Amino acid sequence: EFNLESKSTIGVEFATRSIQVENKTVKAQIWDTAGQERYRAITSAYYRGAVGALLVYDIAKYLTYENAERWLKELQDHADANIVIMLVGNKSDLRHLRAVPTDEAKSFAEKNGLSFLETSALDSTNVETAFHNILTGKGDGFG
């Protein structure tokens, strides 16, 4: 659920969410880790045992996209080898402020074997799809 008062994650936040996957209800544990460098030591511990990861950047802030490469390496170094990783460009509702071209992000995802999706937490575009694809292991969509 989107909240206009929402702030950047500090450290690690935890939530659970029930999602329908192939006629079964899956209760997913979602660990939202901070993107800032100073939290790196505590966040890498949460990668072990994860079945999926969403590398989320803000389409209107290029620096957040540039950081995705570092976070991908972090995942590759600390997460299980079979983890499903999706690159997610968030805030697609801000296309008039776009700083990250969709084609560039798609190309990065394809080059690194990631699926790719653009979402908007504000208007709920593709948010369910992102979680569903991670939980079903469908790490091959480049929508």
Short mmCIF file of C-alpha atoms in Angstrom, two decimals:
data_model
loop_
_atom_site.label_atom_id
_atom_site.label_comp_id
_atom_site.label_asym_id
_atom_site.label_seq_id
_atom_site.Cartn_x
_atom_site.Cartn_y
_atom_site.Cartn_z
CA GLU A 1 0.00 0.00 0.00
CA PHE A 2 1.44 3.36 -1.05
CA ASN A 3 1.95 6.13 1.50
CA LEU A 4 2.90 9.66 0.41
CA GLU A 5 4.58 10.17 3.80
CA SER A 6 6.85 7.16 3.20
CA LYS A 7 10.56 7.71 3.82
CA SER A 8 13.63 5.80 2.62
CA THR A 9 14.33 2.58 4.47
CA ILE A 10 16.79 2.89 7.35
CA GLY A 11 18.54 -0.40 8.05
CA VAL A 12 16.06 -3.22 7.43
CA GLU A 13 12.26 -3.33 7.47
CA PHE A 14 10.21 -6.54 7.53
CA ALA A 15 6.71 -7.38 6.29
CA THR A 16 4.73 -10.45 5.33
CA ARG A 17 2.37 -10.71 2.42
CA SER A 18 0.10 -13.51 1.25
CA ILE A 19 0.14 -13.98 -2.52
CA GLN A 20 -1.77 -16.47 -4.70
CA VAL A 21 0.68 -18.59 -6.67
CA GLU A 22 -0.63 -21.43 -8.84
CA ASN A 23 -3.80 -21.98 -6.74
CA LYS A 24 -1.85 -21.88 -3.47
CA THR A 25 -1.50 -19.10 -0.96
CA VAL A 26 2.15 -18.32 -0.33
CA LYS A 27 3.07 -16.26 2.71
CA ALA A 28 6.13 -14.31 1.64
CA GLN A 29 8.54 -12.71 4.08
CA ILE A 30 9.71 -9.43 2.61
CA TRP A 31 12.90 -7.84 3.86
CA ASP A 32 13.31 -4.26 2.65
CA THR A 33 16.98 -3.38 3.02
CA ALA A 34 18.39 0.13 2.86
CA GLY A 35 20.22 1.10 -0.28
CA GLN A 36 22.74 3.36 1.42
CA GLU A 37 26.35 2.22 1.66
CA ARG A 38 26.49 2.66 5.44
CA TYR A 39 23.96 -0.16 5.95
CA ARG A 40 25.77 -2.63 3.69
CA ALA A 41 27.24 -4.74 6.51
CA ILE A 42 23.86 -5.42 8.10
CA THR A 43 21.90 -5.91 4.90
CA SER A 44 24.15 -8.57 3.33
CA ALA A 45 23.27 -10.97 6.17
CA TYR A 46 19.64 -10.98 4.96
CA TYR A 47 20.53 -12.33 1.50
CA ARG A 48 21.29 -15.87 2.67
CA GLY A 49 18.30 -18.14 2.20
CA ALA A 50 16.39 -15.63 0.06
CA VAL A 51 14.59 -17.17 -2.94
CA GLY A 52 14.18 -13.88 -4.75
CA ALA A 53 15.42 -10.31 -4.78
CA LEU A 54 14.03 -7.13 -6.29
CA LEU A 55 16.74 -4.58 -7.14
CA VAL A 56 14.64 -1.42 -7.08
CA TYR A 57 15.70 1.95 -8.44
CA ASP A 58 13.85 5.23 -9.00
CA ILE A 59 13.39 5.92 -12.74
CA ALA A 60 13.68 9.66 -12.00
CA LYS A 61 17.04 9.37 -10.16
CA TYR A 62 19.89 8.00 -12.26
CA LEU A 63 22.18 7.48 -9.25
CA THR A 64 19.76 4.89 -7.82
CA TYR A 65 20.01 2.97 -11.10
CA GLU A 66 23.82 3.18 -11.11
CA ASN A 67 23.83 1.64 -7.62
CA ALA A 68 21.96 -1.44 -8.92
CA GLU A 69 25.21 -2.83 -10.33
CA ARG A 70 26.86 -2.70 -6.90
CA TRP A 71 23.84 -4.31 -5.23
CA LEU A 72 23.77 -7.04 -7.88
CA LYS A 73 27.40 -7.87 -7.10
CA GLU A 74 26.52 -7.87 -3.41
CA LEU A 75 23.74 -10.40 -4.08
CA GLN A 76 25.98 -12.55 -6.25
CA ASP A 77 28.61 -12.59 -3.49
CA HIS A 78 26.28 -13.35 -0.57
CA ALA A 79 23.01 -14.92 -1.79
CA ASP A 80 22.26 -18.49 -2.86
CA ALA A 81 23.33 -19.23 -6.45
CA ASN A 82 19.76 -20.06 -7.55
CA ILE A 83 18.17 -16.82 -6.32
CA VAL A 84 15.75 -15.17 -8.79
CA ILE A 85 16.69 -11.52 -9.27
CA MET A 86 14.53 -8.85 -10.88
CA LEU A 87 15.58 -5.31 -11.75
CA VAL A 88 12.66 -3.00 -10.96
CA GLY A 89 12.35 0.58 -12.15
CA ASN A 90 9.93 2.17 -9.69
CA LYS A 91 7.91 5.38 -9.99
CA SER A 92 6.84 4.75 -13.58
CA ASP A 93 4.11 7.33 -12.90
CA LEU A 94 6.91 9.95 -13.05
CA ARG A 95 7.72 9.26 -16.71
CA HIS A 96 7.84 13.03 -17.34
CA LEU A 97 10.85 13.16 -14.95
CA ARG A 98 12.50 10.00 -16.31
CA ALA A 99 16.28 9.94 -15.93
CA VAL A 100 16.80 6.23 -16.67
CA PRO A 101 15.85 5.14 -20.21
CA THR A 102 13.80 1.93 -20.17
CA ASP A 103 15.93 0.43 -22.96
CA GLU A 104 19.12 1.01 -20.97
CA ALA A 105 17.73 -0.74 -17.89
CA LYS A 106 16.34 -3.59 -20.01
CA SER A 107 19.72 -4.04 -21.65
CA PHE A 108 21.48 -4.14 -18.26
CA ALA A 109 18.98 -6.74 -17.03
CA GLU A 110 19.37 -8.94 -20.11
CA LYS A 111 23.18 -8.71 -19.96
CA ASN A 112 23.10 -9.88 -16.33
CA GLY A 113 20.40 -12.55 -16.67
CA LEU A 114 17.82 -10.59 -14.67
CA SER A 115 14.18 -10.09 -15.38
CA PHE A 116 13.03 -6.48 -15.69
CA LEU A 117 9.85 -4.61 -14.89
CA GLU A 118 8.81 -1.03 -14.31
CA THR A 119 6.36 -0.39 -11.50
CA SER A 120 4.53 2.38 -9.74
CA ALA A 121 3.80 1.99 -6.05
CA LEU A 122 1.66 5.14 -6.34
CA ASP A 123 -0.83 3.69 -8.83
CA SER A 124 -0.04 -0.03 -8.16
CA THR A 125 1.17 -0.71 -11.71
CA ASN A 126 3.01 -4.07 -11.90
CA VAL A 127 3.65 -4.30 -8.13
CA GLU A 128 1.72 -7.59 -7.79
CA THR A 129 3.34 -8.86 -11.00
CA ALA A 130 6.83 -8.26 -9.60
CA PHE A 131 6.13 -10.27 -6.45
CA HIS A 132 4.29 -12.99 -8.35
CA ASN A 133 7.14 -13.42 -10.86
CA ILE A 134 9.74 -13.65 -8.10
CA LEU A 135 7.71 -16.26 -6.18
CA THR A 136 7.05 -18.41 -9.24
CA GLY A 137 10.67 -18.21 -10.36
CA LYS A 138 9.66 -16.47 -13.56
CA GLY A 139 12.85 -14.51 -13.80
CA ASP A 140 12.64 -14.30 -17.56
CA GLY A 141 10.19 -11.47 -18.21
CA PHE A 142 11.47 -8.28 -19.76
CA GLY A 143 8.17 -6.35 -19.73
#
